[in-house]
CSV table of C-alpha atoms in Angstrom, one decimal:
chain,number,residue,atom,x,y,z
A,64,MET,CA,-0.1,0.2,0.2
A,65,ILE,CA,1.4,3.3,-0.5
A,66,THR,CA,0.2,6.2,1.5
A,67,SER,CA,0.0,9.8,-0.3
A,68,GLN,CA,1.5,12.6,2.5
A,69,ASN,CA,0.0,15.2,0.9
A,70,MET,CA,-3.8,13.9,0.9
A,71,GLN,CA,-3.5,11.9,3.8
A,72,LEU,CA,-5.4,8.9,1.7
A,73,GLU,CA,-4.8,5.2,1.8
A,74,LEU,CA,-3.6,4.2,-1.9
A,75,PRO,CA,-4.8,1.1,-3.3
A,76,ASP,CA,-2.6,-1.4,-5.1
A,77,PHE,CA,-2.5,-0.4,-8.7
A,78,SER,CA,-0.2,-3.4,-9.7
A,79,ASP,CA,-2.7,-4.4,-12.1
A,80,ARG,CA,-3.6,-1.7,-13.9
A,81,LYS,CA,-4.0,-2.0,-17.5
A,82,SER,CA,-1.9,-0.3,-19.9
A,83,ASP,CA,-2.6,2.5,-22.4
A,84,GLU,CA,-1.9,2.1,-26.2
A,85,VAL,CA,-0.2,5.2,-27.5
A,86,VAL,CA,0.2,5.4,-31.3
A,87,LEU,CA,3.7,7.6,-31.6
A,88,LEU,CA,4.5,10.4,-34.1
A,89,ASP,CA,6.2,8.1,-36.6
A,90,GLY,CA,2.9,6.0,-36.9
A,91,ARG,CA,3.8,2.9,-34.1
A,92,ILE,CA,1.9,1.7,-31.4
A,93,ILE,CA,3.3,1.3,-28.2
A,94,GLU,CA,1.7,-0.1,-25.0
A,95,ILE,CA,3.0,1.8,-21.8
A,96,ARG,CA,2.0,1.7,-18.1
A,97,ILE,CA,2.4,4.8,-15.3
A,98,GLY,CA,5.0,4.0,-12.8
A,99,GLU,CA,7.1,1.4,-15.3
A,100,LEU,CA,10.6,2.2,-17.2
A,101,TYR,CA,10.3,1.5,-21.3
A,102,THR,CA,13.3,2.8,-23.9
A,103,LEU,CA,11.8,3.7,-27.4
A,104,THR,CA,14.6,3.8,-30.4
A,105,ASP,CA,13.3,6.7,-32.2
A,106,ARG,CA,13.3,6.8,-36.2
A,107,ASP,CA,17.1,7.3,-36.1
A,108,GLY,CA,18.3,5.0,-34.5
A,109,ASN,CA,18.6,6.0,-31.0
A,110,SER,CA,17.6,5.1,-26.9
A,111,ARG,CA,14.5,7.1,-26.0
A,112,PRO,CA,14.4,5.9,-22.0
A,113,MET,CA,10.9,6.9,-21.3
A,114,ARG,CA,11.3,7.8,-17.3
A,115,LEU,CA,7.5,6.8,-16.5
A,116,ASP,CA,9.0,5.3,-13.5
A,117,ALA,CA,9.1,8.5,-11.8
A,118,LEU,CA,5.0,9.0,-11.7
A,119,GLN,CA,3.5,7.4,-8.7
A,120,ALA,CA,-0.3,5.9,-10.1
A,121,GLY,CA,-2.6,7.7,-7.4
A,122,ASN,CA,-1.1,10.6,-7.7
A,123,ALA,CA,-3.6,13.4,-8.7
A,124,LEU,CA,-1.1,15.5,-10.0
A,125,HIS,CA,1.5,12.2,-11.6
A,126,GLU,CA,-1.9,10.8,-13.0
A,127,GLY,CA,-2.0,14.3,-14.8
A,128,ILE,CA,1.3,14.4,-16.2
A,129,TYR,CA,1.1,10.7,-17.4
A,130,LYS,CA,-2.2,11.4,-19.3
A,131,CYS,CA,-0.4,14.6,-20.9
A,132,ILE,CA,2.6,13.0,-21.5
A,133,LYS,CA,0.6,10.3,-23.4
A,134,SER,CA,-0.5,12.6,-26.1
A,135,THR,CA,2.6,14.4,-26.3
A,136,MET,CA,4.2,11.7,-27.3
A,137,SER,CA,1.7,11.1,-30.4
A,138,THR,CA,2.5,14.8,-31.2
A,139,HIS,CA,6.3,15.6,-30.1
A,140,SER,CA,9.5,13.9,-30.7
A,141,LEU,CA,10.5,10.9,-28.8
A,142,SER,CA,13.6,13.2,-28.2
A,143,TYR,CA,11.3,15.8,-26.5
A,144,CYS,CA,9.2,13.5,-24.8
A,145,ASN,CA,12.6,11.7,-23.3
A,146,THR,CA,14.0,15.3,-22.3
A,147,ILE,CA,10.1,16.0,-20.4
A,148,LEU,CA,10.6,12.8,-18.2
A,149,TYR,CA,13.5,13.3,-17.1
A,150,ALA,CA,13.1,16.9,-16.2
A,151,VAL,CA,10.0,16.1,-14.6
A,152,LYS,CA,11.5,13.3,-12.7
A,153,ALA,CA,14.4,16.0,-11.3
A,154,TRP,CA,11.6,18.0,-10.3
A,155,LEU,CA,9.7,14.9,-8.5
A,156,GLU,CA,13.1,14.2,-6.6
A,157,ILE,CA,13.4,17.4,-4.9
A,158,PRO,CA,12.6,16.5,-1.1
A,159,GLU,CA,9.9,19.3,-0.7
A,160,MET,CA,7.8,18.0,-3.9
A,161,HIS,CA,7.8,14.4,-1.6
A,162,SER,CA,3.9,13.3,-2.4
A,163,ILE,CA,2.8,16.8,-3.9
A,164,SER,CA,-0.4,16.5,-5.7
A,165,HIS,CA,-1.2,19.9,-6.2
A,166,VAL,CA,0.6,23.0,-7.6
A,167,ASP,CA,1.3,26.4,-6.5
A,168,ILE,CA,3.9,29.3,-7.4
A,169,SER,CA,6.3,27.5,-4.3
A,170,GLU,CA,6.5,24.1,-5.8
A,171,ILE,CA,7.2,26.6,-9.7
A,172,ASN,CA,9.8,27.8,-6.9
A,173,LEU,CA,11.2,24.5,-6.8
A,174,LEU,CA,11.9,24.4,-10.5
A,175,ASN,CA,15.2,26.7,-10.0
A,176,LYS,CA,16.4,23.7,-7.9
A,177,ILE,CA,16.9,21.5,-11.2
A,178,SER,CA,19.5,21.9,-14.0
A,179,ALA,CA,19.2,24.5,-16.2
A,180,ASP,CA,18.8,22.2,-19.0
A,181,TYR,CA,15.8,20.9,-17.6
A,182,ARG,CA,13.5,23.7,-15.9
A,183,PRO,CA,11.9,25.3,-19.1
A,184,PHE,CA,10.3,21.8,-20.2
A,185,VAL,CA,8.3,21.3,-17.4
A,186,ILE,CA,6.3,24.3,-18.1
A,187,PRO,CA,4.8,23.3,-21.3
A,188,LEU,CA,3.6,20.2,-19.9
A,189,LEU,CA,2.0,22.2,-17.0
A,190,ARG,CA,0.6,24.3,-19.3
A,191,ARG,CA,-1.1,21.3,-20.8
A,192,ILE,CA,-2.5,20.1,-17.4
A,193,SER,CA,-3.7,23.4,-17.3
A,194,ALA,CA,-6.1,23.1,-20.6
A,195,LEU,CA,-7.1,19.9,-19.5
A,196,GLN,CA,-8.4,21.4,-16.5
A,197,LEU,CA,-7.2,18.8,-14.5
A,198,PRO,CA,-7.5,20.2,-10.5
A,199,VAL,CA,-3.6,19.8,-9.4
A,200,LEU,CA,-2.7,23.8,-9.9
A,201,SER,CA,-3.8,26.7,-8.0
A,202,GLU,CA,-5.2,29.8,-9.4
A,203,SER,CA,-1.5,31.9,-9.3
A,204,VAL,CA,0.2,29.1,-11.2
A,205,ILE,CA,-2.7,28.9,-13.7
A,206,ASP,CA,-2.4,32.5,-14.1
A,207,PHE,CA,1.5,32.2,-14.0
A,208,LEU,CA,1.0,29.6,-17.1
A,209,LYS,CA,-1.6,31.5,-19.3
A,210,HIS,CA,-0.8,35.2,-19.1
A,211,THR,CA,3.6,34.3,-19.0
A,212,HIS,CA,3.7,38.1,-20.0
A,213,LYS,CA,2.4,39.5,-17.4
A,214,TRP,CA,4.9,38.3,-15.2
A,215,GLU,CA,7.6,40.1,-17.0
A,216,GLU,CA,8.0,42.6,-14.0
A,217,LYS,CA,5.7,41.1,-11.5
A,218,SER,CA,7.4,40.7,-8.2
A,219,ASN,CA,11.3,39.9,-8.6
A,220,GLY,CA,11.0,38.3,-11.8
A,221,ALA,CA,12.2,35.2,-10.5
A,222,TYR,CA,10.2,33.0,-12.3
A,223,TYR,CA,11.5,34.9,-15.9
A,224,GLY,CA,14.1,31.7,-16.5
A,225,LEU,CA,11.4,29.7,-16.6
A,226,ILE,CA,9.5,31.9,-19.2
A,227,THR,CA,12.8,32.8,-21.5
A,228,ASN,CA,13.8,29.0,-22.1
A,229,ASP,CA,10.7,27.1,-22.3
A,230,PRO,CA,10.5,26.0,-25.5
A,231,GLU,CA,7.1,26.7,-26.9
A,232,ARG,CA,6.5,30.2,-25.7
A,233,GLY,CA,10.3,31.6,-24.6
A,234,ALA,CA,13.6,32.8,-27.1
A,235,LEU,CA,13.6,30.7,-30.1
A,236,THR,CA,16.5,29.1,-30.9
A,237,GLU,CA,19.1,30.2,-33.9
A,238,GLN,CA,17.3,27.3,-36.2
A,239,GLU,CA,13.8,28.2,-35.4
A,240,ILE,CA,14.0,32.0,-35.4
A,241,HIS,CA,16.4,31.3,-39.5
A,242,ASP,CA,13.4,29.3,-40.3
A,243,ILE,CA,11.0,31.3,-39.4
A,244,HIS,CA,12.6,34.3,-42.1
A,245,SER,CA,13.2,31.8,-44.8
A,246,GLN,CA,9.4,30.7,-44.4
A,247,LEU,CA,8.4,33.7,-43.9
A,248,HIS,CA,10.5,35.1,-47.4
A,249,ARG,CA,9.3,32.2,-49.6
A,250,ALA,CA,5.7,32.8,-48.6
A,251,PHE,CA,5.6,36.2,-49.8
A,252,SER,CA,7.7,36.2,-52.6
A,253,LYS,CA,5.5,33.6,-53.8
A,254,GLY,CA,2.4,35.9,-52.8
A,255,ARG,CA,0.8,33.6,-51.0
A,256,ILE,CA,0.7,36.7,-47.5
A,257,SER,CA,0.5,40.2,-48.2
A,258,LEU,CA,2.6,43.0,-48.0
A,259,HIS,CA,0.7,44.4,-45.0
A,260,ASP,CA,1.2,41.1,-43.3
A,261,TYR,CA,4.8,40.5,-43.8
A,262,THR,CA,4.9,44.4,-42.8
A,263,LEU,CA,3.9,42.9,-39.3
A,264,CYS,CA,5.3,40.2,-39.1
A,265,TRP,CA,8.5,41.6,-39.2
A,266,PHE,CA,7.5,44.4,-36.7
A,267,PHE,CA,7.1,42.0,-34.5
A,268,ILE,CA,10.4,40.1,-35.6
A,269,GLY,CA,12.4,43.7,-35.7
A,270,THR,CA,11.6,45.5,-32.6
A,271,GLY,CA,10.3,42.6,-30.1
A,272,VAL,CA,7.7,45.2,-28.8
A,273,ARG,CA,4.1,44.1,-27.3
A,274,PRO,CA,1.4,44.1,-29.1
A,275,SER,CA,-0.2,46.9,-27.1
A,276,GLN,CA,2.7,49.1,-28.0
A,277,VAL,CA,1.6,48.1,-32.2
A,278,HIS,CA,-2.0,48.5,-31.6
A,279,ARG,CA,-1.1,52.3,-30.5
A,280,MET,CA,1.0,53.3,-32.8
A,281,LYS,CA,0.3,55.5,-35.8
A,282,ARG,CA,1.3,56.3,-39.4
A,283,SER,CA,3.4,59.1,-38.1
A,284,ASP,CA,5.3,57.6,-35.3
A,285,VAL,CA,7.3,55.6,-38.8
A,286,LEU,CA,9.8,58.4,-39.3
A,287,VAL,CA,11.4,57.8,-43.2
A,288,HIS,CA,14.7,59.5,-43.6
A,289,SER,CA,16.1,58.2,-46.3
A,290,LYS,CA,14.2,55.9,-48.7
A,291,GLU,CA,17.5,54.9,-50.6
A,292,GLY,CA,19.1,54.3,-47.4
A,293,MET,CA,16.8,52.1,-45.3
A,294,GLU,CA,16.9,54.8,-42.9
A,295,VAL,CA,13.3,54.7,-40.7
A,296,THR,CA,12.8,55.9,-37.3
A,297,LEU,CA,10.3,54.0,-35.0
A,298,ARG,CA,8.4,56.3,-32.3
A,299,ILE,CA,7.4,53.7,-29.9
A,300,PRO,CA,4.5,54.3,-27.0
A,301,LEU,CA,6.0,53.4,-23.9
A,302,ALA,CA,3.4,50.5,-22.7
A,303,LYS,CA,3.1,51.3,-18.7
A,304,GLY,CA,2.5,54.7,-17.7
A,305,GLU,CA,4.5,56.3,-14.3
A,306,MET,CA,1.8,58.7,-12.8
A,307,SER,CA,2.1,60.5,-16.6
A,308,THR,CA,-1.5,60.9,-18.3
A,309,SER,CA,0.3,61.8,-21.8
A,310,THR,CA,1.9,59.2,-23.9
A,311,GLU,CA,5.5,59.0,-23.7
A,312,TYR,CA,7.5,57.4,-26.5
A,313,TRP,CA,11.1,56.2,-27.4
A,314,SER,CA,12.6,56.3,-30.4
A,315,ARG,CA,14.5,53.0,-32.0
A,316,ARG,CA,16.4,53.0,-35.4
A,317,ALA,CA,14.5,50.1,-37.6
A,318,PRO,CA,16.4,47.2,-38.8
A,319,THR,CA,17.1,47.6,-42.0
A,320,VAL,CA,14.8,44.2,-43.2
A,321,LEU,CA,11.7,46.2,-41.5
A,322,ALA,CA,12.9,49.5,-42.7
A,323,GLU,CA,12.8,48.0,-46.3
A,324,CYS,CA,9.7,46.3,-45.4
A,325,LEU,CA,8.0,49.6,-43.9
A,326,ILE,CA,8.9,51.9,-47.0
A,327,ASN,CA,7.5,49.5,-49.3
A,328,TYR,CA,4.2,49.4,-47.4
A,329,LEU,CA,4.0,53.3,-46.9
A,330,ASP,CA,3.9,53.9,-50.2
A,331,SER,CA,1.3,50.9,-50.9
A,332,PRO,CA,-2.1,51.9,-52.4
A,333,TYR,CA,-3.4,50.8,-48.8
A,334,ALA,CA,-1.5,52.5,-46.6
A,335,SER,CA,-0.9,55.9,-48.4
A,336,ALA,CA,-4.4,56.7,-48.4
A,337,LYS,CA,-4.7,56.9,-44.7
A,338,GLY,CA,-4.0,60.0,-42.8
A,339,ASP,CA,-0.7,60.5,-40.1
A,340,ASP,CA,-3.1,60.0,-37.6
A,341,ASP,CA,-4.0,56.4,-38.8
A,342,GLN,CA,-2.8,53.4,-37.5
A,343,LEU,CA,-0.3,51.7,-38.6
A,344,PHE,CA,-1.6,48.5,-38.9
A,345,GLU,CA,-5.4,48.3,-38.6
A,346,ALA,CA,-7.0,46.2,-36.3
A,347,SER,CA,-10.0,46.0,-33.3
A,348,SER,CA,-7.8,45.5,-30.8
A,349,SER,CA,-3.8,44.7,-29.4
A,350,GLN,CA,-5.6,40.8,-29.2
A,351,SER,CA,-6.5,40.7,-32.4
A,352,LEU,CA,-3.1,42.6,-33.9
A,353,GLY,CA,-0.9,39.6,-32.1
A,354,TYR,CA,-3.3,36.8,-33.2
A,355,ARG,CA,-2.8,37.9,-36.7
A,356,MET,CA,0.7,38.0,-36.9
A,357,SER,CA,0.6,34.6,-34.6
A,358,SER,CA,-2.0,32.5,-37.6
A,359,ILE,CA,0.3,34.5,-40.3
A,360,ILE,CA,3.6,32.3,-39.3
A,361,ARG,CA,1.9,29.6,-37.8
A,362,GLY,CA,0.6,29.5,-41.3
A,363,LEU,CA,3.8,28.7,-42.2
A,364,ASP,CA,5.8,25.2,-43.0
A,365,THR,CA,7.6,26.2,-40.1
A,366,HIS,CA,9.9,23.6,-38.1
A,367,SER,CA,11.9,23.3,-34.8
A,368,GLU,CA,14.2,20.4,-34.4
A,369,ARG,CA,13.9,20.5,-30.4
A,370,LEU,CA,10.2,19.8,-30.6
A,371,GLY,CA,10.2,17.8,-33.7
A,372,ASP,CA,7.1,19.8,-34.7
A,373,LYS,CA,6.2,23.3,-36.1
A,374,THR,CA,7.6,26.1,-34.3
A,375,PRO,CA,4.4,27.5,-32.1
A,376,ILE,CA,4.6,30.9,-32.0
A,377,THR,CA,3.4,33.9,-29.6
A,378,PRO,CA,4.1,37.9,-30.4
A,379,TYR,CA,6.3,37.9,-26.7
A,380,ARG,CA,8.2,34.9,-28.3
A,381,PHE,CA,10.1,37.5,-30.5
A,382,ARG,CA,10.8,40.3,-28.1
A,383,TYR,CA,12.6,37.0,-25.7
A,384,THR,CA,14.5,36.3,-28.3
A,385,LEU,CA,16.0,40.2,-28.9
A,386,ALA,CA,16.4,40.3,-25.3
A,387,THR,CA,18.7,37.4,-24.8
A,388,ARG,CA,20.2,37.8,-28.2
A,389,ALA,CA,21.3,41.2,-27.1
A,390,LEU,CA,22.4,40.1,-24.3
A,391,ALA,CA,24.6,37.2,-25.8
A,392,GLN,CA,26.0,39.8,-28.0
A,393,GLY,CA,27.0,42.1,-25.1
A,394,ALA,CA,24.6,43.8,-24.3
A,395,SER,CA,24.6,46.0,-21.0
A,396,ASP,CA,21.6,45.4,-19.0
A,397,TYR,CA,20.5,49.4,-19.3
A,398,GLU,CA,20.8,49.2,-23.1
A,399,VAL,CA,18.4,45.9,-23.3
A,400,ALA,CA,16.2,47.2,-21.0
A,401,ARG,CA,15.7,50.3,-23.6
A,402,LEU,CA,15.6,48.0,-26.5
A,403,LEU,CA,11.9,46.3,-24.4
A,404,THR,CA,10.8,49.9,-23.4
A,405,HIS,CA,11.6,48.7,-20.0
A,406,ARG,CA,11.7,51.7,-17.7
A,407,SER,CA,14.1,49.7,-15.0
A,408,THR,CA,16.5,46.9,-15.4
A,409,SER,CA,14.9,44.6,-12.7
A,410,CYS,CA,13.6,42.0,-15.2
A,411,ILE,CA,17.0,42.1,-17.1
A,412,GLN,CA,18.8,40.5,-14.7
A,413,PHE,CA,16.5,37.2,-15.1
A,414,TYR,CA,17.0,37.6,-18.7
A,415,ARG,CA,20.5,36.9,-18.0
A,416,ALA,CA,20.8,35.2,-15.3
A,417,SER,CA,18.4,32.3,-18.0
A,418,MET,CA,21.5,32.2,-20.1
A,419,PRO,CA,24.1,29.6,-18.6
A,420,GLU,CA,26.7,30.8,-21.5
A,421,LEU,CA,26.9,34.8,-20.1
A,422,GLN,CA,27.1,33.2,-16.6
A,423,ARG,CA,30.8,32.7,-16.3
A,424,PRO,CA,32.4,34.5,-19.2
A,425,ILE,CA,34.3,36.6,-16.5
A,426,ARG,CA,35.6,33.8,-14.7
A,427,GLU,CA,36.9,31.9,-17.2
A,428,ALA,CA,39.0,34.7,-18.7
A,429,VAL,CA,42.4,34.5,-18.2
A,430,GLY,CA,45.1,36.4,-16.3
A,431,LYS,CA,44.6,40.1,-16.7
A,432,GLU,CA,43.1,39.8,-20.2
A,433,MET,CA,39.5,41.0,-18.5
A,434,THR,CA,41.3,44.6,-17.2
A,435,TYR,CA,39.1,47.3,-18.2
A,436,PHE,CA,40.6,50.9,-17.4
A,437,ALA,CA,38.9,53.9,-16.4
A,438,ASN,CA,40.9,56.2,-19.6
A,439,ALA,CA,38.5,56.2,-22.5
A,440,PHE,CA,41.1,54.7,-24.9
A,441,GLN,CA,44.0,52.3,-23.8
A,442,GLY,CA,44.4,50.7,-27.5
A,443,LYS,CA,47.0,50.6,-30.4
A,444,VAL,CA,46.0,52.4,-33.9
A,445,LEU,CA,46.0,50.3,-37.5
A,446,ARG,CA,46.2,51.4,-40.6
A,447,GLY,CA,44.9,48.1,-42.1
A,448,LEU,CA,43.8,45.1,-40.6
A,449,ASN,CA,46.9,43.4,-41.3
A,450,GLU,CA,49.0,44.9,-38.7
A,451,ALA,CA,46.4,43.6,-36.0
A,452,THR,CA,47.6,41.8,-33.5
A,453,ARG,CA,45.2,38.8,-34.2
A,454,ALA,CA,46.0,39.5,-38.4
A,455,GLY,CA,44.3,37.1,-40.7
A,456,ASP,CA,41.6,35.9,-37.9
A,457,PRO,CA,38.4,36.2,-39.0
A,458,ASP,CA,36.5,36.3,-35.3
A,459,ALA,CA,38.8,39.3,-33.9
A,460,VAL,CA,37.4,42.1,-36.8
A,461,ILE,CA,35.0,44.4,-34.4
A,462,ALA,CA,32.1,45.5,-36.8
A,463,ASP,CA,29.6,47.7,-35.6
A,464,PHE,CA,26.4,46.8,-37.2
A,465,MET,CA,23.6,48.3,-35.1
A,466,ARG,CA,25.0,52.0,-36.3
A,467,LEU,CA,27.7,51.0,-39.5
A,468,MET,CA,25.7,48.8,-41.2
A,469,GLY,CA,28.8,46.4,-40.5
A,470,GLN,CA,31.4,48.2,-41.3
A,471,PRO,CA,34.7,47.0,-40.1
A,472,VAL,CA,35.7,49.5,-36.8
A,473,GLY,CA,39.0,47.6,-35.7
A,474,ALA,CA,40.5,44.3,-34.6
A,475,CYS,CA,40.3,42.8,-30.7
A,476,GLY,CA,44.3,41.9,-29.8
A,477,THR,CA,42.7,38.6,-27.0
A,478,HIS,CA,41.5,35.8,-27.2
A,479,ALA,CA,39.4,36.1,-24.2
A,480,LYS,CA,35.5,35.8,-24.7
A,481,CYS,CA,34.5,39.2,-23.1
A,482,HIS,CA,30.6,38.9,-23.8
A,483,GLN,CA,30.7,42.9,-23.6
A,484,ASN,CA,29.1,45.3,-26.2
A,485,ALA,CA,31.3,46.1,-29.2
A,486,PRO,CA,32.1,48.2,-30.1
A,487,ILE,CA,31.2,50.9,-28.1
A,488,ALA,CA,32.3,48.4,-24.8
A,489,CYS,CA,36.0,48.5,-26.2
A,490,LEU,CA,36.1,52.1,-26.9
A,491,ALA,CA,35.0,53.1,-24.0
A,492,GLY,CA,38.9,51.4,-22.1
A,493,CYS,CA,39.6,47.9,-23.6
A,494,SER,CA,43.5,48.1,-23.6
A,495,HIS,CA,43.2,44.9,-26.3
A,496,PHE,CA,41.2,47.1,-28.7
A,497,GLU,CA,42.9,48.0,-31.9
A,498,PRO,CA,40.8,50.7,-34.0
A,499,LEU,CA,41.2,51.4,-37.4
A,500,LEU,CA,43.0,54.5,-38.3
A,501,ASP,CA,40.3,55.4,-41.1
A,502,ALA,CA,37.2,53.9,-40.1
A,503,PRO,CA,34.0,56.1,-40.4
A,504,TRP,CA,34.5,57.4,-36.8
A,505,GLU,CA,32.5,60.9,-37.5
A,506,ASP,CA,29.5,58.8,-38.8
A,507,LEU,CA,29.9,57.1,-35.2
A,508,MET,CA,30.2,59.9,-33.1
A,509,ALA,CA,27.2,61.3,-34.8
A,510,GLU,CA,25.0,58.0,-34.2
A,511,LEU,CA,26.0,58.0,-30.5
A,512,VAL,CA,25.2,61.9,-30.1
A,513,ALA,CA,22.0,61.4,-31.8
A,514,ASP,CA,21.1,58.2,-29.3
A,515,GLN,CA,22.1,60.4,-26.2
A,516,GLU,CA,20.1,63.1,-27.3
A,517,LEU,CA,17.0,60.8,-27.8
A,518,GLU,CA,17.6,59.4,-23.8
A,519,GLN,CA,15.9,60.8,-21.3
A,520,GLU,CA,17.4,58.1,-18.6
A,521,PRO,CA,20.6,59.9,-17.2
A,522,ARG,CA,22.3,56.5,-16.5
A,523,ILE,CA,21.7,55.2,-20.0
A,524,ARG,CA,23.2,58.5,-21.7
A,525,GLN,CA,26.5,58.2,-20.0
A,526,ILE,CA,26.8,55.1,-21.6
A,527,ASN,CA,28.4,56.2,-24.7
A,528,HIS,CA,30.7,59.3,-22.8
A,529,SER,CA,33.6,57.1,-22.5
A,530,ALA,CA,33.5,55.7,-26.5
A,531,MET,CA,32.5,58.9,-27.4
A,532,SER,CA,35.9,60.5,-25.6
A,533,ALA,CA,37.8,57.5,-27.8
A,534,ILE,CA,36.6,58.5,-30.6
A,535,GLN,CA,37.8,61.6,-30.5
A,536,GLN,CA,41.2,60.9,-29.5
A,537,ILE,CA,41.6,58.4,-32.3
A,538,ILE,CA,40.2,61.5,-34.4
A,539,VAL,CA,43.4,63.6,-33.1
A,540,LEU,CA,45.5,60.4,-33.6
A,541,ARG,CA,44.6,60.4,-37.5
A,542,THR,CA,45.0,63.6,-38.1
A,543,ALA,CA,48.2,63.8,-35.9
A,544,SER,CA,49.1,60.7,-38.5
A,545,GLU,CA,47.9,62.0,-41.3
A,546,GLU,CA,50.2,65.5,-41.1
A,547,VAL,CA,52.9,63.5,-40.2
A,548,ILE,CA,52.5,61.6,-44.0
């Protein structure tokens, strides 16, 4: 006999329980039973243990997990199901989870005690349990699973690593985002989606803003400076006010692909017939706008390698992807906060904490190679990349994709992985940065000045100070070099 401490009930013997028949994704039919271990072979010949032995018959939570796993095995790859069950096993083996049959936020918090690779795989499973309306989740957990974006800045954000890494609603992988881009381009080129829908999708992909912000944007919030140079500035309305009755905006340069889409869209007969105060994308509500974008991409032939299925899409997935990629490329918390139109950095630390590859860059640095100095410019200057310390190494070249469309501005003289925001962090005092004398420094200076003038937050304005000082010194060095010649 098995006694559940949580339910305080004596449970019957389930040893004679009948097996359940499951049709796998590849069409095979198998029989499984809760509480037993099965080793299946996927279509590539790989062994995939199904740890159903981690589940206890008669426990309401375990029974709910088992019910959802049965349906998941019919719709997802064995690899994905294998990972879910290992994640569930790790979670249920935590002492505090012993005999728990009802999940509250405290049990969600316990996911932070298991491997970072496993944490996000439990959340989609719990979401399926919620959809089946099984009575094993608290109201708070149901709300967390259904409206994850509402928890973006709620409390201390401690659950955000779970949201960000959720394979069904979190940040997209490189494979998934590349596949979406390819399918979107293909559908538009073949006329399967309209210019309006193509532009709408790219707006979410390229900006990561919330549906409510897109819904509030007007035609006049898109400022086209140069059609030939694809220079477009977006006035993004802030979603959350601070004791303010008027709408506040943050300006942001549109990525090249989005800029081209917007220029063509605004010149189209449909959009050009509208006034400056009309909606940029007409919709009855922000929810309908987000749903339209999601339905467009869901209609494409996308594929997620980690799920073995179509890529699930929500507007917020592009938001999480934008944030994690910016952090991976070295952006600071303040810069990512501005990118996401957050007024504070309180949530960004949890994005960063959710990315294992960003947790140890400083500890992994060798010796003093990570030493930074207060003085603005410390490195040597180059007349050509052939003079660089790591000449011939393409990974040493430092380019500015955000402001100078990928033009090289110098080279890195170290192999240490600093994960800083190149080239701004390089200019701000890295002794290993080797700037090119003939790089377009005046253009970069103008962009930094423009960024600073748009920013109202004093701490973010200070980000560019050291870099601007370094640029001035490089220009002086270049001038002196030219006079010698």
